[in-house]
Tab-separated table of C-alpha atoms in Angstrom:
chain	number	residue	atom	x	y	z
C	1	MET	CA	-55.702	148.029	-56.182
C	2	GLY	CA	-56.255	151.338	-57.459
C	3	TYR	CA	-58.777	154.034	-56.380
C	4	LEU	CA	-61.274	156.078	-57.674
C	5	LEU	CA	-62.726	159.532	-56.642
C	6	GLY	CA	-66.383	160.945	-57.381
C	7	VAL	CA	-67.188	164.170	-56.504
C	8	ASP	CA	-70.939	165.271	-56.859
C	9	VAL	CA	-71.680	169.110	-56.833
C	10	GLY	CA	-75.008	169.110	-55.108
C	11	SER	CA	-77.683	172.069	-54.848
C	12	SER	CA	-77.004	172.432	-50.986
C	13	SER	CA	-73.350	170.828	-50.874
C	14	THR	CA	-70.904	168.669	-52.191
C	15	LYS	CA	-69.967	165.013	-51.526
C	16	VAL	CA	-66.576	163.332	-52.557
C	17	GLY	CA	-66.163	159.653	-52.332
C	18	LEU	CA	-63.084	157.758	-52.293
C	19	PHE	CA	-63.830	154.180	-53.701
C	20	GLY	CA	-62.279	150.778	-54.317
C	21	LEU	CA	-62.822	149.001	-57.785
C	22	ASP	CA	-64.985	146.830	-56.082
C	23	GLY	CA	-67.351	149.944	-55.222
C	24	HIS	CA	-66.753	149.674	-51.320
C	25	ALA	CA	-66.484	153.559	-50.168
C	26	VAL	CA	-63.343	153.994	-48.313
C	27	ALA	CA	-64.492	157.639	-47.590
C	28	VAL	CA	-66.880	159.985	-48.047
C	29	SER	CA	-66.646	163.695	-47.281
C	30	SER	CA	-69.317	166.404	-47.270
C	31	ARG	CA	-69.239	170.242	-47.427
C	32	SER	CA	-72.098	172.332	-47.504
C	33	TYR	CA	-72.550	176.019	-49.023
C	34	PRO	CA	-75.574	178.617	-48.801
C	35	THR	CA	-78.227	180.018	-51.493
C	36	GLU	CA	-78.880	183.230	-51.651
C	37	GLU	CA	-82.401	185.402	-52.388
C	38	PRO	CA	-81.714	188.360	-53.158
C	39	LYS	CA	-85.091	188.661	-54.328
C	40	PRO	CA	-88.227	186.737	-53.649
C	41	GLY	CA	-88.058	183.528	-56.707
C	42	PHE	CA	-84.243	184.744	-57.108
C	43	LYS	CA	-81.913	181.675	-56.420
C	44	GLU	CA	-78.057	182.283	-56.415
C	45	GLN	CA	-74.929	180.820	-55.450
C	46	ASN	CA	-71.176	181.600	-55.606
C	47	PRO	CA	-69.494	179.008	-57.693
C	48	GLU	CA	-66.378	180.072	-55.939
C	49	LEU	CA	-67.689	178.402	-52.485
C	50	TRP	CA	-68.551	174.935	-54.658
C	51	TRP	CA	-64.668	174.747	-55.366
C	52	GLU	CA	-63.438	175.658	-51.781
C	53	ALA	CA	-66.022	172.853	-50.565
C	54	VAL	CA	-64.584	170.517	-53.446
C	55	VAL	CA	-60.969	171.101	-52.134
C	56	SER	CA	-61.904	170.633	-48.343
C	57	ALA	CA	-63.857	167.490	-49.563
C	58	ILE	CA	-61.232	166.070	-51.240
C	59	ARG	CA	-58.426	166.681	-48.350
C	60	ASP	CA	-60.878	165.254	-45.878
C	61	ALA	CA	-61.907	162.137	-48.128
C	62	THR	CA	-58.245	161.367	-49.084
C	63	LYS	CA	-56.222	162.538	-45.672
C	64	ASP	CA	-55.633	158.747	-45.154
C	65	ALA	CA	-55.015	157.270	-48.465
C	66	ASP	CA	-52.215	156.827	-50.968
C	67	THR	CA	-52.824	159.198	-53.494
C	68	SER	CA	-50.556	157.943	-55.663
C	69	SER	CA	-52.899	154.984	-56.052
C	70	LEU	CA	-55.638	157.155	-57.687
C	71	LEU	CA	-56.594	156.395	-61.047
C	72	ALA	CA	-59.148	158.795	-62.177
C	73	ILE	CA	-61.864	161.325	-60.899
C	74	GLY	CA	-65.408	161.348	-62.082
C	75	SER	CA	-67.464	164.784	-61.560
C	76	THR	CA	-71.368	164.911	-61.344
C	77	GLY	CA	-73.580	167.789	-60.505
C	78	HIS	CA	-76.890	169.697	-60.343
C	79	ILE	CA	-77.790	171.035	-63.733
C	80	CYS	CA	-79.896	173.722	-64.371
C	81	SER	CA	-77.480	175.709	-62.266
C	82	HIS	CA	-76.434	178.367	-64.973
C	83	THR	CA	-73.136	179.629	-64.569
C	84	PHE	CA	-71.365	182.573	-66.844
C	85	VAL	CA	-67.824	182.700	-67.414
C	86	ASP	CA	-65.330	184.646	-69.017
C	87	ALA	CA	-62.734	183.402	-71.731
C	88	GLY	CA	-60.617	182.720	-68.786
C	89	GLY	CA	-62.994	180.964	-66.798
C	90	LYS	CA	-63.642	183.570	-64.319
C	91	VAL	CA	-66.994	183.714	-62.836
C	92	ILE	CA	-68.911	186.640	-64.280
C	93	ARG	CA	-71.944	186.566	-61.735
C	94	PRO	CA	-73.559	184.347	-59.162
C	95	SER	CA	-74.723	180.875	-60.442
C	96	LEU	CA	-78.192	180.591	-60.881
C	97	GLY	CA	-79.832	177.584	-59.072
C	98	PHE	CA	-82.274	174.951	-60.426
C	99	GLN	CA	-85.193	176.632	-57.822
C	100	ASP	CA	-84.724	180.199	-59.798
C	101	LEU	CA	-87.867	181.235	-60.693
C	102	ARG	CA	-87.174	184.534	-62.288
C	103	ALA	CA	-87.728	183.754	-66.112
C	104	VAL	CA	-91.605	182.727	-65.391
C	105	THR	CA	-92.484	184.873	-67.962
C	106	GLU	CA	-90.185	184.313	-70.252
C	107	VAL	CA	-91.764	180.483	-70.767
C	108	GLU	CA	-94.597	182.185	-72.114
C	109	GLU	CA	-92.580	184.498	-74.373
C	110	LEU	CA	-90.839	181.360	-75.793
C	111	LEU	CA	-93.634	179.372	-76.373
C	112	SER	CA	-95.395	182.415	-78.210
C	113	LYS	CA	-92.580	182.332	-80.505
C	114	THR	CA	-92.221	178.581	-81.203
C	115	SER	CA	-94.497	175.617	-80.360
C	116	ARG	CA	-93.617	172.889	-77.487
C	117	GLU	CA	-93.801	170.393	-80.587
C	118	GLU	CA	-91.202	172.339	-82.456
C	119	LEU	CA	-88.817	172.461	-79.733
C	120	ALA	CA	-89.066	168.866	-79.166
C	121	LEU	CA	-87.951	168.037	-82.177
C	122	GLU	CA	-85.078	170.829	-82.001
C	123	LEU	CA	-83.895	169.561	-78.790
C	124	GLY	CA	-84.202	165.807	-78.739
C	125	VAL	CA	-86.815	165.759	-75.596
C	126	ASP	CA	-90.127	167.025	-75.061
C	127	LEU	CA	-89.085	169.338	-71.901
C	128	PRO	CA	-92.433	170.372	-69.806
C	129	PRO	CA	-92.187	174.435	-69.708
C	130	ALA	CA	-90.577	175.548	-66.478
C	131	ALA	CA	-88.296	178.713	-65.884
C	132	ASN	CA	-85.279	176.960	-65.155
C	133	TRP	CA	-84.553	175.603	-68.458
C	134	PRO	CA	-81.852	177.430	-70.461
C	135	LEU	CA	-83.768	178.956	-73.312
C	136	PRO	CA	-86.066	181.362	-70.931
C	137	ARG	CA	-83.053	181.907	-68.880
C	138	LEU	CA	-81.220	183.266	-71.767
C	139	LEU	CA	-84.211	185.353	-72.801
C	140	TRP	CA	-84.514	186.904	-69.351
C	141	PHE	CA	-80.712	187.973	-69.725
C	142	ARG	CA	-81.175	189.347	-72.958
C	143	LYS	CA	-83.792	191.512	-71.579
C	144	MET	CA	-82.347	192.491	-67.868
C	145	GLU	CA	-78.656	191.946	-68.139
C	146	PRO	CA	-77.427	191.769	-71.404
C	147	ALA	CA	-73.933	192.902	-70.221
C	148	THR	CA	-73.470	189.613	-68.633
C	149	LEU	CA	-74.394	187.968	-72.350
C	150	ALA	CA	-72.170	190.201	-73.817
C	151	SER	CA	-69.316	189.529	-71.485
C	152	ALA	CA	-69.659	185.845	-71.135
C	153	ARG	CA	-67.878	183.050	-73.116
C	154	TYR	CA	-69.529	180.124	-71.755
C	155	LEU	CA	-72.477	178.983	-70.033
C	156	ILE	CA	-71.563	176.015	-67.707
C	157	GLN	CA	-73.177	173.849	-65.050
C	158	ALA	CA	-71.985	173.259	-61.782
C	159	LYS	CA	-69.501	170.117	-62.307
C	160	ASP	CA	-68.101	171.789	-65.497
C	161	PHE	CA	-66.902	174.744	-63.106
C	162	ILE	CA	-65.027	171.994	-60.988
C	163	ASN	CA	-63.640	170.163	-63.910
C	164	PHE	CA	-62.118	173.866	-64.946
C	165	ARG	CA	-60.506	174.453	-61.858
C	166	LEU	CA	-59.101	170.945	-61.587
C	167	THR	CA	-57.608	170.802	-64.839
C	168	GLY	CA	-57.733	174.274	-66.626
C	169	GLU	CA	-59.671	172.786	-69.748
C	170	MET	CA	-63.611	173.827	-70.217
C	171	ALA	CA	-65.762	171.165	-71.409
C	172	SER	CA	-69.232	169.310	-70.415
C	173	ASP	CA	-71.686	166.902	-71.792
C	174	PHE	CA	-74.566	166.944	-73.780
C	175	SER	CA	-76.933	165.653	-71.274
C	176	SER	CA	-76.410	168.070	-68.924
C	177	ASN	CA	-77.159	171.083	-71.317
C	178	ARG	CA	-80.504	169.655	-72.141
C	179	GLY	CA	-82.683	172.546	-73.331
C	180	LEU	CA	-79.614	173.841	-75.392
C	181	VAL	CA	-78.482	170.525	-76.939
C	182	ASN	CA	-80.197	167.848	-79.001
C	183	LEU	CA	-80.163	165.104	-76.657
C	184	SER	CA	-80.200	162.822	-79.897
C	185	SER	CA	-77.635	164.224	-82.093
C	186	GLY	CA	-75.406	165.706	-79.119
C	187	LEU	CA	-75.347	169.054	-81.444
C	188	THR	CA	-76.473	172.517	-80.386
C	189	ALA	CA	-79.599	173.333	-81.165
C	190	LYS	CA	-78.812	176.488	-83.279
C	191	LYS	CA	-81.925	176.903	-85.201
C	192	VAL	CA	-84.020	177.666	-82.445
C	193	LEU	CA	-81.188	179.833	-80.621
C	194	LYS	CA	-81.290	181.887	-84.124
C	195	GLU	CA	-84.670	181.901	-84.467
C	196	LEU	CA	-85.177	183.716	-80.816
C	197	GLY	CA	-82.237	185.796	-81.440
C	198	LEU	CA	-79.849	184.275	-78.708
C	199	ARG	CA	-76.166	183.385	-78.912
C	200	ASP	CA	-75.430	179.953	-80.084
C	201	ASP	CA	-71.819	179.813	-79.325
C	202	LEU	CA	-72.026	179.761	-75.341
C	203	LEU	CA	-71.615	176.252	-74.957
C	204	PRO	CA	-67.949	174.505	-74.243
C	205	PRO	CA	-66.748	171.315	-76.293
C	206	LEU	CA	-68.682	168.799	-75.688
C	207	TYR	CA	-67.760	165.314	-74.860
C	208	GLY	CA	-69.208	161.732	-73.541
C	209	PRO	CA	-69.560	161.633	-69.918
C	210	GLU	CA	-66.794	158.834	-69.374
C	211	GLN	CA	-64.164	160.389	-72.008
C	212	VAL	CA	-61.252	161.997	-70.203
C	213	MET	CA	-61.657	165.629	-70.472
C	214	GLY	CA	-58.085	166.721	-68.801
C	215	ARG	CA	-55.965	166.182	-65.920
C	216	VAL	CA	-55.289	167.560	-62.834
C	217	SER	CA	-53.030	170.517	-62.897
C	218	ALA	CA	-50.174	171.933	-60.558
C	219	GLN	CA	-51.994	174.553	-59.301
C	220	ALA	CA	-54.977	172.033	-58.541
C	221	ALA	CA	-52.846	169.736	-57.294
C	222	ALA	CA	-51.420	172.048	-54.485
C	223	ALA	CA	-54.497	173.077	-53.589
C	224	THR	CA	-56.312	169.457	-53.374
C	225	GLY	CA	-53.481	167.132	-52.517
C	226	LEU	CA	-54.083	165.135	-55.785
C	227	PRO	CA	-51.185	164.069	-57.826
C	228	GLN	CA	-50.413	166.446	-60.797
C	229	GLY	CA	-51.567	164.623	-63.934
C	230	LEU	CA	-54.436	162.260	-62.816
C	231	PRO	CA	-57.202	161.747	-65.269
C	232	VAL	CA	-60.542	163.995	-65.285
C	233	VAL	CA	-63.555	162.416	-67.238
C	234	THR	CA	-66.245	164.626	-68.266
C	235	GLY	CA	-69.009	163.704	-65.737
C	236	TRP	CA	-72.837	163.450	-66.088
C	237	ASN	CA	-75.763	165.347	-64.670
C	238	ASP	CA	-76.517	164.183	-61.205
C	239	LEU	CA	-79.511	162.352	-62.285
C	240	ASN	CA	-77.955	160.457	-64.741
C	241	ALA	CA	-74.986	160.034	-62.523
C	242	ALA	CA	-77.269	158.661	-59.588
C	243	VAL	CA	-79.263	156.008	-61.609
C	244	LEU	CA	-76.047	154.571	-62.718
C	245	GLY	CA	-74.320	154.448	-59.029
C	246	SER	CA	-77.397	153.031	-57.923
C	247	GLY	CA	-77.192	150.192	-60.130
C	248	ALA	CA	-80.460	150.674	-62.147
C	249	VAL	CA	-78.804	150.049	-65.717
C	250	THR	CA	-81.243	147.671	-67.140
C	251	ALA	CA	-84.481	148.143	-69.004
C	252	GLY	CA	-87.143	147.817	-65.988
C	253	ASP	CA	-85.114	149.286	-63.022
C	254	ALA	CA	-86.833	151.418	-61.065
C	255	PHE	CA	-85.642	154.299	-59.184
C	256	ASP	CA	-85.908	156.853	-56.906
C	257	ILE	CA	-82.833	159.441	-56.131
C	258	THR	CA	-83.673	161.434	-53.189
C	259	GLY	CA	-82.253	164.917	-52.518
C	260	THR	CA	-83.348	168.505	-52.004
C	261	SER	CA	-85.701	167.273	-54.804
C	262	GLU	CA	-86.214	164.141	-56.079
C	263	HIS	CA	-86.432	162.009	-59.096
C	264	VAL	CA	-88.478	158.914	-59.791
C	265	GLY	CA	-88.892	156.973	-62.704
C	266	VAL	CA	-87.455	153.961	-64.599
C	267	VAL	CA	-85.132	152.634	-67.262
C	268	THR	CA	-86.560	151.992	-70.486
C	269	SER	CA	-85.784	150.675	-74.088
C	270	THR	CA	-88.217	152.709	-75.702
C	271	LYS	CA	-88.801	156.289	-75.793
C	272	HIS	CA	-92.084	157.735	-74.218
C	273	SER	CA	-93.927	160.677	-74.188
C	274	VAL	CA	-96.410	161.808	-71.394
C	275	ALA	CA	-97.301	165.396	-70.444
C	276	GLY	CA	-95.541	166.224	-67.294
C	277	LEU	CA	-93.066	163.900	-67.604
C	278	ILE	CA	-89.541	163.936	-69.141
C	279	CYS	CA	-87.778	160.856	-71.143
C	280	ALA	CA	-84.443	161.453	-72.204
C	281	PRO	CA	-81.229	159.342	-73.347
C	282	PHE	CA	-79.398	157.547	-70.711
C	283	LEU	CA	-77.098	154.624	-71.614
C	284	PRO	CA	-76.723	153.248	-75.141
C	285	GLY	CA	-79.951	151.915	-76.285
C	286	GLN	CA	-81.511	153.129	-73.061
C	287	TYR	CA	-83.756	156.228	-71.656
C	288	LEU	CA	-84.751	157.617	-68.366
C	289	PHE	CA	-88.574	158.172	-68.217
C	290	TYR	CA	-88.939	160.228	-65.037
C	291	GLY	CA	-90.564	162.644	-63.317
C	292	VAL	CA	-88.480	165.430	-61.035
C	293	THR	CA	-90.270	167.240	-58.009
C	294	SER	CA	-89.083	170.796	-56.663
C	295	ASN	CA	-88.725	169.871	-53.054
C	296	GLY	CA	-88.261	166.325	-51.605
C	297	GLY	CA	-85.631	166.108	-48.642
C	298	GLY	CA	-85.962	170.294	-49.028
C	299	ALA	CA	-89.280	170.477	-47.743
C	300	LEU	CA	-88.040	168.458	-44.271
C	301	SER	CA	-85.111	170.830	-44.298
C	302	TRP	CA	-87.060	173.905	-44.604
C	303	TYR	CA	-89.087	172.871	-41.533
C	304	GLN	CA	-86.047	172.004	-39.507
C	305	ARG	CA	-84.556	175.651	-40.444
C	306	SER	CA	-87.721	177.477	-39.989
C	307	PHE	CA	-88.742	175.866	-36.615
C	308	GLY	CA	-85.044	175.109	-34.963
C	309	VAL	CA	-85.950	171.373	-34.473
C	310	PRO	CA	-82.597	169.066	-34.944
C	311	LEU	CA	-83.490	166.375	-37.912
C	312	GLU	CA	-82.849	163.657	-35.403
C	313	GLU	CA	-85.742	164.996	-33.105
C	314	LEU	CA	-88.219	165.574	-36.314
C	315	LEU	CA	-87.529	161.938	-37.440
C	316	ARG	CA	-87.911	160.316	-33.679
C	317	LEU	CA	-91.329	162.314	-33.722
C	318	ALA	CA	-92.342	161.576	-37.106
C	319	GLU	CA	-91.584	157.886	-35.943
C	320	GLN	CA	-93.590	158.453	-33.001
C	321	THR	CA	-96.766	159.441	-34.866
C	322	ALA	CA	-99.197	157.004	-36.500
C	323	MET	CA	-99.352	157.244	-40.383
C	324	GLY	CA	-102.066	159.809	-41.703
C	325	CYS	CA	-100.926	162.118	-38.884
C	326	ASN	CA	-104.648	162.337	-37.956
C	327	LYS	CA	-105.836	163.551	-41.147
C	328	LEU	CA	-103.222	166.345	-41.385
C	329	LEU	CA	-101.757	166.336	-45.274
C	330	PHE	CA	-98.952	168.375	-46.793
C	331	LEU	CA	-98.764	169.416	-50.086
C	332	PRO	CA	-94.811	169.742	-50.552
C	333	TYR	CA	-94.899	172.643	-53.083
C	334	LEU	CA	-92.488	175.036	-51.366
C	335	ASP	CA	-90.811	176.286	-54.415
C	336	GLY	CA	-93.352	175.590	-57.033
C	337	GLU	CA	-93.647	172.287	-58.573
C	338	ARG	CA	-92.180	170.363	-61.543
C	339	SER	CA	-93.671	166.988	-62.403
C	340	PRO	CA	-96.583	166.289	-63.014
C	341	ILE	CA	-98.128	169.918	-62.820
C	342	TRP	CA	-95.160	172.240	-63.830
C	343	ASP	CA	-96.569	175.216	-62.033
C	344	PRO	CA	-93.864	177.405	-60.630
C	345	ARG	CA	-96.777	179.750	-58.560
C	346	ALA	CA	-97.766	176.656	-56.763
C	347	CYS	CA	-97.372	176.878	-53.089
C	348	GLY	CA	-97.078	174.405	-50.159
C	349	ALA	CA	-99.872	173.969	-47.818
C	350	PHE	CA	-100.558	171.752	-44.436
C	351	ILE	CA	-104.386	170.951	-44.866
C	352	GLY	CA	-106.660	169.764	-42.185
C	353	ILE	CA	-105.227	171.051	-39.095
C	354	ARG	CA	-106.886	171.324	-35.899
C	355	ASN	CA	-105.476	171.984	-32.128
C	356	HIS	CA	-104.820	168.366	-31.391
C	357	HIS	CA	-102.224	168.138	-34.131
C	358	GLN	CA	-98.401	168.668	-32.454
C	359	GLN	CA	-94.904	168.591	-34.096
C	360	GLY	CA	-94.665	164.714	-34.714
C	361	HIS	CA	-97.937	164.767	-37.029
C	362	PHE	CA	-96.333	167.963	-39.112
C	363	ALA	CA	-93.000	166.353	-39.435
C	364	ARG	CA	-94.619	162.895	-40.424
C	365	ALA	CA	-97.303	164.896	-42.910
C	366	ILE	CA	-93.833	166.264	-44.501
C	367	LEU	CA	-92.714	162.810	-45.245
C	368	GLU	CA	-96.560	161.160	-46.162
C	369	GLY	CA	-96.566	164.296	-48.364
C	370	VAL	CA	-93.415	164.033	-50.430
C	371	ALA	CA	-94.059	160.541	-51.040
C	372	PHE	CA	-97.727	161.270	-51.986
C	373	GLY	CA	-96.097	163.821	-54.660
C	374	LEU	CA	-93.991	160.833	-56.227
C	375	TRP	CA	-97.023	158.458	-56.126
C	376	GLN	CA	-98.507	160.649	-58.736
C	377	ILE	CA	-95.796	160.269	-61.083
C	378	LEU	CA	-95.451	156.730	-60.712
C	379	ASP	CA	-99.018	156.401	-61.687
C	380	LEU	CA	-98.269	158.397	-64.985
C	381	ILE	CA	-95.300	156.180	-65.671
C	382	GLU	CA	-97.283	152.799	-65.221
C	383	ASP	CA	-100.356	153.990	-66.949
C	384	GLU	CA	-97.569	154.376	-70.197
C	385	ILE	CA	-95.555	151.228	-69.617
C	386	GLY	CA	-97.612	148.830	-67.558
C	387	PRO	CA	-96.888	147.996	-64.140
C	388	ILE	CA	-93.404	148.040	-62.147
C	389	THR	CA	-92.430	144.666	-61.044
C	390	SER	CA	-89.046	145.189	-59.917
C	391	PRO	CA	-88.219	146.785	-56.408
C	392	ILE	CA	-87.592	150.787	-56.514
C	393	ILE	CA	-83.893	151.338	-55.645
C	394	VAL	CA	-84.052	154.524	-53.174
C	395	SER	CA	-80.899	156.070	-52.959
C	396	GLY	CA	-79.489	159.232	-52.048
C	397	GLY	CA	-79.007	161.243	-48.501
C	398	ALA	CA	-82.904	160.189	-47.637
C	399	ALA	CA	-82.234	156.633	-48.208
C	400	ARG	CA	-80.641	156.529	-44.919
C	401	THR	CA	-83.732	157.311	-43.183
C	402	ARG	CA	-85.605	153.680	-42.511
C	403	LEU	CA	-89.077	155.520	-41.576
C	404	TRP	CA	-89.381	157.516	-44.847
C	405	ASN	CA	-88.075	154.379	-47.012
C	406	GLN	CA	-90.931	152.481	-45.135
C	407	ILE	CA	-93.460	155.156	-45.636
C	408	LYS	CA	-92.746	155.427	-49.290
C	409	THR	CA	-93.054	151.661	-49.762
C	410	ASP	CA	-96.486	151.601	-48.040
C	411	ILE	CA	-97.800	154.744	-50.058
C	412	TRP	CA	-96.832	153.572	-53.578
C	413	GLY	CA	-97.540	150.142	-52.809
C	414	ARG	CA	-94.476	148.954	-54.498
C	415	ARG	CA	-91.393	147.150	-52.968
C	416	THR	CA	-88.187	149.226	-52.617
C	417	THR	CA	-84.401	148.399	-52.045
C	418	VAL	CA	-81.456	150.568	-51.033
C	419	PRO	CA	-77.820	150.348	-51.997
C	420	GLU	CA	-75.137	149.854	-49.773
C	421	ASN	CA	-74.010	153.016	-50.854
C	422	VAL	CA	-76.462	155.620	-50.808
C	423	HIS	CA	-74.794	158.154	-52.076
C	424	ALA	CA	-75.370	157.196	-55.602
C	425	ALA	CA	-74.083	160.105	-57.248
C	426	VAL	CA	-70.618	159.963	-56.027
C	427	ALA	CA	-70.788	156.441	-56.774
C	428	GLY	CA	-71.975	156.889	-60.440
C	429	ALA	CA	-68.990	159.691	-60.792
C	430	ALA	CA	-66.832	157.113	-59.920
C	431	MET	CA	-68.209	154.502	-62.140
C	432	LEU	CA	-67.823	157.388	-64.982
C	433	ALA	CA	-63.901	157.372	-64.169
C	434	ALA	CA	-63.650	153.652	-64.013
C	435	ALA	CA	-64.952	153.260	-67.432
C	436	GLY	CA	-63.174	155.927	-68.784
C	437	THR	CA	-59.894	155.075	-67.704
C	438	GLY	CA	-60.452	151.422	-68.358
C	439	SER	CA	-60.592	149.565	-65.080
C	440	TYR	CA	-64.189	148.502	-66.670
C	441	ALA	CA	-65.080	147.885	-70.055
C	442	THR	CA	-68.210	150.045	-70.134
C	443	CYS	CA	-70.335	151.998	-67.774
C	444	GLU	CA	-72.859	148.752	-67.004
C	445	ALA	CA	-69.777	146.482	-66.251
C	446	ALA	CA	-68.787	149.025	-63.648
C	447	ALA	CA	-72.361	149.312	-62.011
C	448	GLY	CA	-72.637	145.668	-61.985
C	449	SER	CA	-69.668	144.996	-60.173
C	450	MET	CA	-69.707	148.021	-57.612
C	451	VAL	CA	-73.182	148.025	-56.457
C	452	ARG	CA	-74.225	145.772	-53.779
C	453	TRP	CA	-77.414	145.790	-51.753
C	454	LYS	CA	-78.257	146.597	-48.336
C	455	GLU	CA	-81.589	146.614	-47.280
C	456	LYS	CA	-85.291	145.776	-48.788
C	457	PHE	CA	-88.649	146.998	-47.538
C	458	SER	CA	-92.160	145.179	-48.317
C	459	VAL	CA	-95.256	147.031	-48.380
C	460	VAL	CA	-97.332	146.424	-45.459
C	461	THR	CA	-101.039	145.876	-47.133
C	462	ASP	CA	-103.102	147.364	-44.255
C	463	HIS	CA	-101.025	150.805	-44.341
C	464	HIS	CA	-101.377	150.870	-48.281
C	465	ASP	CA	-104.925	150.632	-48.057
C	466	THR	CA	-104.988	153.804	-45.603
C	467	TYR	CA	-102.842	155.563	-47.312
C	468	GLN	CA	-104.809	154.917	-50.443
C	469	ARG	CA	-107.931	156.600	-49.137
C	470	LEU	CA	-105.532	159.347	-47.916
C	471	ASN	CA	-104.188	159.517	-51.368
C	472	ALA	CA	-107.400	160.547	-52.565
C	473	HIS	CA	-108.094	163.923	-50.900
C	474	PHE	CA	-104.111	164.553	-51.325
C	475	ARG	CA	-104.725	164.839	-55.381
C	476	LYS	CA	-107.845	167.072	-54.855
C	477	ILE	CA	-105.607	169.866	-52.920
C	478	TYR	CA	-103.770	171.415	-55.297
C	479	PRO	CA	-106.800	171.481	-57.900
C	480	ALA	CA	-109.002	173.371	-55.227
C	481	LEU	CA	-106.269	175.478	-54.280
C	482	ARG	CA	-104.606	176.654	-57.772
C	483	PRO	CA	-106.315	179.767	-58.599
C	484	ILE	CA	-105.775	180.929	-54.792
C	485	PHE	CA	-101.911	180.081	-55.502
C	486	THR	CA	-101.814	182.127	-58.713
C	487	GLU	CA	-103.469	185.066	-57.317
C	488	LEU	CA	-101.140	184.835	-53.730
C	489	TYR	CA	-98.231	184.650	-56.113
C	490	ASN	CA	-98.974	187.540	-59.083
C	491	GLU	CA	-99.823	189.778	-56.062
C	492	HIS	CA	-96.747	189.157	-54.322
C	493	CYS	CA	-94.428	189.671	-57.272
C	494	GLN	CA	-96.464	192.651	-57.571
C	495	GLU	CA	-95.627	194.153	-54.513
C	496	GLU	CA	-91.987	192.807	-54.744
C	497	GLU	CA	-91.716	194.658	-58.184
C	498	LYS	CA	-92.966	198.193	-56.530
C	499	ALA	CA	-90.881	197.496	-53.607
C	500	CYS	CA	-87.606	196.807	-55.909
C	501	PRO	CA	-88.173	196.886	-59.434
C	502	GLN	CA	-86.151	195.076	-61.984
C	503	LYS	CA	-84.153	197.191	-64.109
C	504	PRO	CA	-81.948	196.094	-66.902
C	505	LEU	CA	-78.431	196.102	-66.167
């Protein structure tokens, strides 16, 4: 029996999984890396740290395996993590993370030059205005770092950099490059790039996500311990891979992909257009209709990091705290927010603090606040397509937290289920490798055979009734505080600009 290797280059860590063809996870290894913030709102990472993490995790995941039995490698990674490399694949500058907000004003510049409707037609998808899409960022680089654009040969995503280091070949898939590629045709959006005076030759060759783009080189084999010549498939963005890896491959299947941020949505056979949400191609004849937040597990990590409390202790305190946290609410907009409001100036907030509140209240309020935010997205989806009747598949690291799964189930008033392998993006990458090298005929067939269910959660009706009342308060917080958030953000930016003005490089 052969084995498959999945690599997921996340925004805070890389995971590598070794899988049997039946989907059983033989080993999963993870390595983390830091995010630098050279200025407020600037989020950067060193891609060389991604590679070091991948090498270390591969060696750990395969230490007890017969690597000669490996069939292929599939990769996935976070997108809107733009990395500029030269013709030799050398990184020119640190990569911008998806939370990087430096191009906020360029969003306004973009929409002053072309309408959102025109962009949607050119890109094959209606992308809500955000500073982390590639067009605003390219406008920023043209203004502030023209030398970077002049010396760059390619603009690539995190997984593409890893694939290059594995194979020596440069490639990507069209779905991971949304915002520069028409998702319907798979062609570079040259018309809008030309109209904006931007280069249209920055993307590498684009292939299907399960297509073999190269093979492990001698140099990579020496670094990783993998066999030279092992096939490497192009891979997909982390959302698509995670949805595949969670087994949501049929129209009507719903998903919640947890991580630093969260994606919640449904697989559909029809394209939809709703303000604040995204509908993008998935498997043949299917779309992912979803919303994406800026903070999910990242909010809990922030609290843990800021106040020095171990995660296990935070979860224990949260579990001992009554639902509703004695009327303490948390707005999880620590890095602005994407769906459904798309406001980079939004801020996080605890509302209703009184002197009887203790650490457990704050910890549980974070868990509930993230779930309340996701509920807004689910409501918008159901307003468009009708009730979601299938259980929502919860995957990703936070799916291991039973308390959070039950909180989401009770808040949303919808059943949830958790797959046996919660590392869905890693599993999805392995499924792409399986389909691309003939172990399964299609990605859908791979998912159908490689996914099994671990646990199901049912709604506690009384809990949902209580959360409905709290939700009415939660949804009033952002509209009430939005003017203050905007003023605070603008004043902060002005102060930072005076202290450390941006100058073109």
